Amino acid sequence: MPSEEATLASDDEPEAAQPPIAMPEADEGPRGSTLFALFVAIGLIAFGYVWMTVHRRSEGTLSSSVLPIHSHTIITHWIDHGYFASYGLLWPVAGEKIIYRSGTGAYMISGYLVEKFWVALTGRYGWRLLALHDELIALLTSALLALLAYRIARRFGTGPVHAFVLGVAVQMVWFTFPDNLGAYWGLTEQACCLPAAIGFLLLEERAIDGRRTRLLTVLQVLAVFALTYVEYIAGTMFIASYAATVLLLRDERPPLKRLGVVLLLPWLCAFAIYGLQLSGARYARKHAGVQVAGSGFLYRTGLDGDAMFYGDHLDIAFGRDIVRAGRPDNRQFLFRWEGLFFCGIAAVLATLTAYVRRRAPRIAVVMLFALLGCYLLYAAVFSQMVALHPNHFDGMLATPMILALFAMVPALVESHTRRTGMIVLLALFGATWLSLFQLRIYALCYPSPQPAAVMAVPANPSGE
């Protein structure tokens, strides 16, 4: 298999007119495990700051909020009756015999195990413990994305130190994205499937240049299985986007047999397990009087024709007032990230243009199309679902944009400035400012309860 560097240089035009990007050797720089540990350590610092500021809430605040109560109902039912009593599916309503069929329930398993251990140890449910668990999932996802940003920056020829700084910039912007911070109140299936998707792309980058091994293939199979089992729609769309990208882009098309093993086999296994769960739920409905609930295909796609909640696909971006109306505090700030959106779109287009001109490696485009295509296909097919739950899906869309804006484009521009470090420095300052700006937006969307002494202070303390 030709290397990425050789692919960039292989064309009918003279090599002098299209100089290839300088690529590091495979073993150059710190090991992946060392880098990941460093990114986790940096993420823990940011997590500590967030935990002591915007996430400084009491258990009473959590136990009286809708999303934590929803998680509590599901987890305590599994603890009291057993995980397999509902066939691994969600039991969302306390005191009612209702099984939720529109998902495997896999995204709640780790939280259930944590709470089961805590209940066995202390005898009580840990509201703050589950919030801590959920936010640590977001932290680990940000560390994986930072490692991916480091790897792709190195592919653009950036030095190890500069690539590491760009990885930290990507990590901080992603971690402080308001909907990702919202994991404190409860995980979503879409957030939980991102680590598997990022892990798959990390393995894909590792496998190029003829370095594919059987272990890497097995790990990619497991990543696809985890992605599909956690969120079967997102898994299906990611597989479709990735397969279309690697088959349609020029050069290095993978063998169909390998694609079948890596993509199709784990996808079928995940759906087979989900099918067994649904069969169990249907058995419970027939013999135990359990109701099996969940929105249908027509409702989620919007093909039922109902216009109560949204009009067309453009309302995914512009028709969010109905969703905001259900929130009590500072609703005008919810689901607003226009600056990052437009800058991210520009960065993605710049990276794609650089690839067409052979200034960007192929793997960068594979990453962008796999992640962006997953969201675009999801939103195109299940438009009503995406329109009604922007907090579930905005993080999916923002992820490739953040990667392009704070890793790919700075690394690309840096390669044309004799690697002075100026562009990396600007990216670092921009990421710092945006991260703190996003923290403020999150605080506005989820304001902390104010002490009575603060509330009693008059608007004009000077009395003038």
PDB file of C-alpha atoms in Angstrom, residues 3-4 24 29 36 63 71 86 88 103 130-131 164 176-177 210 243 260 269 307 340 377 379 402 448 453 457 460:
ATOM      1  CA  SER A   3       2.222   5.808   1.864  1.00  0.00           C
ATOM      2  CA  GLU A   4       0.224   8.981   2.423  1.00  0.00           C
ATOM      3  CA  PRO A  24       7.027  12.400  10.290  1.00  0.00           C
ATOM      4  CA  GLY A  29       7.244  11.763  18.808  1.00  0.00           C
ATOM      5  CA  PHE A  36      -3.483  10.323  25.806  1.00  0.00           C
ATOM      6  CA  SER A  63     -32.895  15.441  42.290  1.00  0.00           C
ATOM      7  CA  SER A  71     -31.734   8.647  34.670  1.00  0.00           C
ATOM      8  CA  SER A  86     -36.388  -5.200  31.040  1.00  0.00           C
ATOM      9  CA  GLY A  88     -31.562  -4.249  28.828  1.00  0.00           C
ATOM     10  CA  GLY A 103     -32.827   2.409  21.663  1.00  0.00           C
ATOM     11  CA  LEU A 130     -23.778  10.026  38.324  1.00  0.00           C
ATOM     12  CA  ALA A 131     -23.205  13.641  37.242  1.00  0.00           C
ATOM     13  CA  PHE A 164       0.325  18.982  21.038  1.00  0.00           C
ATOM     14  CA  THR A 176     -16.530  23.547  27.049  1.00  0.00           C
ATOM     15  CA  PHE A 177     -19.039  23.406  24.192  1.00  0.00           C
ATOM     16  CA  GLY A 210       1.178   0.039   5.309  1.00  0.00           C
ATOM     17  CA  ALA A 243     -17.650   3.652   3.276  1.00  0.00           C
ATOM     18  CA  GLY A 260     -17.244  -6.120   4.990  1.00  0.00           C
ATOM     19  CA  CYS A 269     -23.970  -8.333  15.413  1.00  0.00           C
ATOM     20  CA  ALA A 307     -46.246  20.620  11.325  1.00  0.00           C
ATOM     21  CA  LEU A 340     -18.238  28.633  15.759  1.00  0.00           C
ATOM     22  CA  LEU A 377     -27.356  11.782   6.867  1.00  0.00           C
ATOM     23  CA  ALA A 379     -30.461  15.033  10.014  1.00  0.00           C
ATOM     24  CA  ILE A 402     -13.721  22.139  15.905  1.00  0.00           C
ATOM     25  CA  SER A 448     -26.819  28.504  39.520  1.00  0.00           C
ATOM     26  CA  ALA A 453     -27.951  37.554  50.438  1.00  0.00           C
ATOM     27  CA  VAL A 457     -28.808  43.298  47.034  1.00  0.00           C
ATOM     28  CA  ASN A 460     -28.219  50.120  42.468  1.00  0.00           C
TER      29      ASN A 460
END
